Structure formats: C-alpha cells, structure tokens
C-alpha atoms as one frame of an Amber mdcrd trajectory, in Angstrom:
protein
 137.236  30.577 106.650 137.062  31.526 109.943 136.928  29.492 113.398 138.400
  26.832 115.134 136.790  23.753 113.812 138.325  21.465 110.839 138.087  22.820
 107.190 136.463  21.200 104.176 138.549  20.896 101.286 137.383  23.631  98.441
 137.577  22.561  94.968 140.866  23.933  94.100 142.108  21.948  96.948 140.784
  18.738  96.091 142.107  19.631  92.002 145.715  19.919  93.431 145.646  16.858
  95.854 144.666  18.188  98.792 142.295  15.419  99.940 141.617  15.442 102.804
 144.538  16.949 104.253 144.734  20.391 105.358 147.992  22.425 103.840 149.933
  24.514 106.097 152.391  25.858 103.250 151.396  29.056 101.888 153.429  29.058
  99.299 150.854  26.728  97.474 148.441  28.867  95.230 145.191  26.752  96.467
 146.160  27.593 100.082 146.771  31.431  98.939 143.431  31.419  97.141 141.390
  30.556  99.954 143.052  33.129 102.445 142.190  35.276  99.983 138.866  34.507
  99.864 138.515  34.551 103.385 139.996  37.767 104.174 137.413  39.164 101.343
 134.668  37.652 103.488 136.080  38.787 106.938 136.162  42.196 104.801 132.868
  42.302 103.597 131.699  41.146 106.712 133.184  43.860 108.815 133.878  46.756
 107.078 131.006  46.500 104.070 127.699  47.728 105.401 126.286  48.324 101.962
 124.081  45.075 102.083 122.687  45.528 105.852 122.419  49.473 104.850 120.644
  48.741 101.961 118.497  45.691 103.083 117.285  48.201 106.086 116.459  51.184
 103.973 114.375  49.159 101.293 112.518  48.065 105.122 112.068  51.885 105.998
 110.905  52.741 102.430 108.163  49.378 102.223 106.819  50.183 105.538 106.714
  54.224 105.284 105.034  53.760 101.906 102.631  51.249 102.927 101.760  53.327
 106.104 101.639  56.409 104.361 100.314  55.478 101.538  97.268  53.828 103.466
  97.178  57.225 105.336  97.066  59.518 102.156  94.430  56.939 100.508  92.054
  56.959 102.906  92.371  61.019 103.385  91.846  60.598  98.930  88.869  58.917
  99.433  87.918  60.532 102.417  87.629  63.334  99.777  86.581  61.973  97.053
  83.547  61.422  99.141  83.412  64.607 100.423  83.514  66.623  96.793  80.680
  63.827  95.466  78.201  64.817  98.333  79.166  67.999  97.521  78.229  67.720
  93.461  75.485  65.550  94.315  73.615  67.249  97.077  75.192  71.045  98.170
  75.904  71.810  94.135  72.156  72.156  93.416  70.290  73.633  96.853  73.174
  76.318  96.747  72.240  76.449  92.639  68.475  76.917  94.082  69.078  79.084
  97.214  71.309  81.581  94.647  68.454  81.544  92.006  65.807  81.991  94.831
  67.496  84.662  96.356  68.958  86.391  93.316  65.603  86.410  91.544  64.339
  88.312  94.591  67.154  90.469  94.779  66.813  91.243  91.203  62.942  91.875
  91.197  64.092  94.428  94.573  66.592  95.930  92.991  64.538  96.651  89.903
  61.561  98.017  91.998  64.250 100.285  93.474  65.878 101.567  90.183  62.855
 102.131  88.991  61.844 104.522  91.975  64.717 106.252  92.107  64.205 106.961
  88.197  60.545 108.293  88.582  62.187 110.340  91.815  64.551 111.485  89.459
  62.280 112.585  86.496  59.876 114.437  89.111  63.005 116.180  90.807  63.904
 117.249  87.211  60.278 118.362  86.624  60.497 120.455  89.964  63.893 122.161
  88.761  62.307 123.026  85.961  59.833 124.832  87.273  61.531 126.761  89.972
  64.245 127.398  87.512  61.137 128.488  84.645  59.910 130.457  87.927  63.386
 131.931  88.621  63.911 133.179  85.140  60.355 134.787  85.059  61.104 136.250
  88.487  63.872 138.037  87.540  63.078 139.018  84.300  60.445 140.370  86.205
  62.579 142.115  88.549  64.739 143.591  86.009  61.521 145.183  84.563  61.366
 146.631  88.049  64.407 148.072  88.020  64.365 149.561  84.949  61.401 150.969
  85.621  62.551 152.435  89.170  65.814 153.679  87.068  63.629 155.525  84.961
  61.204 157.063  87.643  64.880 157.464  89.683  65.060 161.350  88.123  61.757
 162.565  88.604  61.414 161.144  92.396  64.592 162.821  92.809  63.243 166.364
  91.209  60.190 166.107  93.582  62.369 165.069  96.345  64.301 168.266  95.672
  61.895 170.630  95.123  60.265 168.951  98.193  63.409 169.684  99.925  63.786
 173.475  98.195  60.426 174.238  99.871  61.353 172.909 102.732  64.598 174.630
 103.309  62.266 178.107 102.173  59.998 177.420 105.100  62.287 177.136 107.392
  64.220 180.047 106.476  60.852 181.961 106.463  60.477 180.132 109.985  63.668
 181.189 111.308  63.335 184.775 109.814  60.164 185.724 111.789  61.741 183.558
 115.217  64.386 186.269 114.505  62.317 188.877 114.310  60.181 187.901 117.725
  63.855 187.199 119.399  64.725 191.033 117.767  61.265 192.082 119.895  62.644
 190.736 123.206  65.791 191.884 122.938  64.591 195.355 123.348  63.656 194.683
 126.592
C-alpha cells in the first residue's frame, strides 16, 4: 500500500512470522504478494476508469430518464386528456353539426336534382317539338320544291314565249323606227 505511514501486517504476513515487523527482503513470497497487490491497486486506481466511467453513466442515464421520462408523461397525459375531451365532448357536436348540416345539404341537393330533372324532361319535350316541327317543315318544303320543279317547265315555256313576243315587238319596233329614220334620210 501506498504512503508514508507504518504498515499493518496482512494475513500472509502474520502466517509466515511477520508479526509485527515489517520485511524489507523481497525475496520473501509474502513481501512479493503484497507489492503485487499494491501495484494492482495503484493500477486500477490510475489507469482503470471503468468503475468511475461506469458509476457516472448509470448517473446520466437515472437522471435523463427520470427527467425525461417525467417530461414525456406529463405530455402522455397531457394527451390522454386532450383525446378524452375530445371523445367525450367534440366527438358528438361534430357527429350533430355533420348530421345537421348533411341532412340539409342532402334535402338541397335533392330539391336541386330534382329541378334539373324536370328542366331536363321539359327541354326534351321542347326538342321534340321543334325537331317534330323541323321534320314537318321540311317535308313541307320538299313538297314545295317538287312542286316548283314540276311547274319549273311550263314557267319557263311562258317565260319564253313571253320573251319570243317580246323580241317580235321589238323587231316590229325597230323595223318601223327604220323606216321613219329611212323618211329623214331623204332629206
């Protein structure tokens, strides 16, 4: 052991005859033994910091847990309280408020669809008619047609013979101009 002051005897000591005497021969296995020993406790001492290392971390660990671990219990509860207010009171007016306002949604939209269907059926109704009143139209038209194809010839015969007549007149006109220009031309 280490220091300055007077050494007790350790048991092998006392076993060989030691007493109280200290032995300064270290060719004695007692003497050996303890040197030994004490050099494994200067060692351990000085260059084995597994104990202090260890004794310090288990310190960081039990206080980081217990802090934490009041932290993070009192944000659990915190909510746990919050999601049981929740349940208990928010659950069933957001329940109500949704049923409320889908039930008047639902009656709306139903009002609506069923507009839009009777808009619907009457803007069928009125194709039908113009389209019954476009088909009559022009199967009315095409009776028209065929009809002004088929009085086509004898317009044009009347429009000729029209023509004819008037082509005779005016050759009878020009004829006698002729003859009164034939008159002055005398002169």
């Amino acid at each position: 052991m280490s220091g300055g002051g007077t050494e007790t005897p350790v048991a092998c000591e006392a076993a060989l005859g030691g007493g109280g005497k200290k032995r300064d021969s270290l060719g004695t296995p007692g003497v050996a033994h303890l040197i030994i020993k004490d050099l494994g406790e200067i060692h351990s001492r000085l260059l084995d910091h597994r104990p202090v290392t260890q004794g310090e971390i288990r310190y960081f660990v039990k206080e980081f847990e217990e802090k934490r671990g009041l932290r993070e219990l009192r944000v659990l509860e915190n909510l746990k309280n919050m999601i049981q207010e929740t349940n208990d009171r928010m659950l069933p007016k957001c329940r109500e408020t949704m049923q409320d306002g889908l039930e008047g949604a639902l009656q709306r939209l139903q009002a609506a669809n069923d507009s839009i269907c009777r808009l619907q059926q009457r803007e069928q109704e009125r194709k039908k008619v113009i389209n019954d009143h476009m088909t009559a139209s022009e199967k009315c038209r095409l009776l028209q047609w065929e009809e002004f194809l088929k009085e086509q010839p004898q317009r044009r015969a009347e429009v000729d013979d029209e023509h004819r007549r008037a082509m005779e007149r005016l050759k009878e006109q020009y004829a006698a101009m002729e003859k009164d220009l034939a008159k002055f031309a005398t002169f």
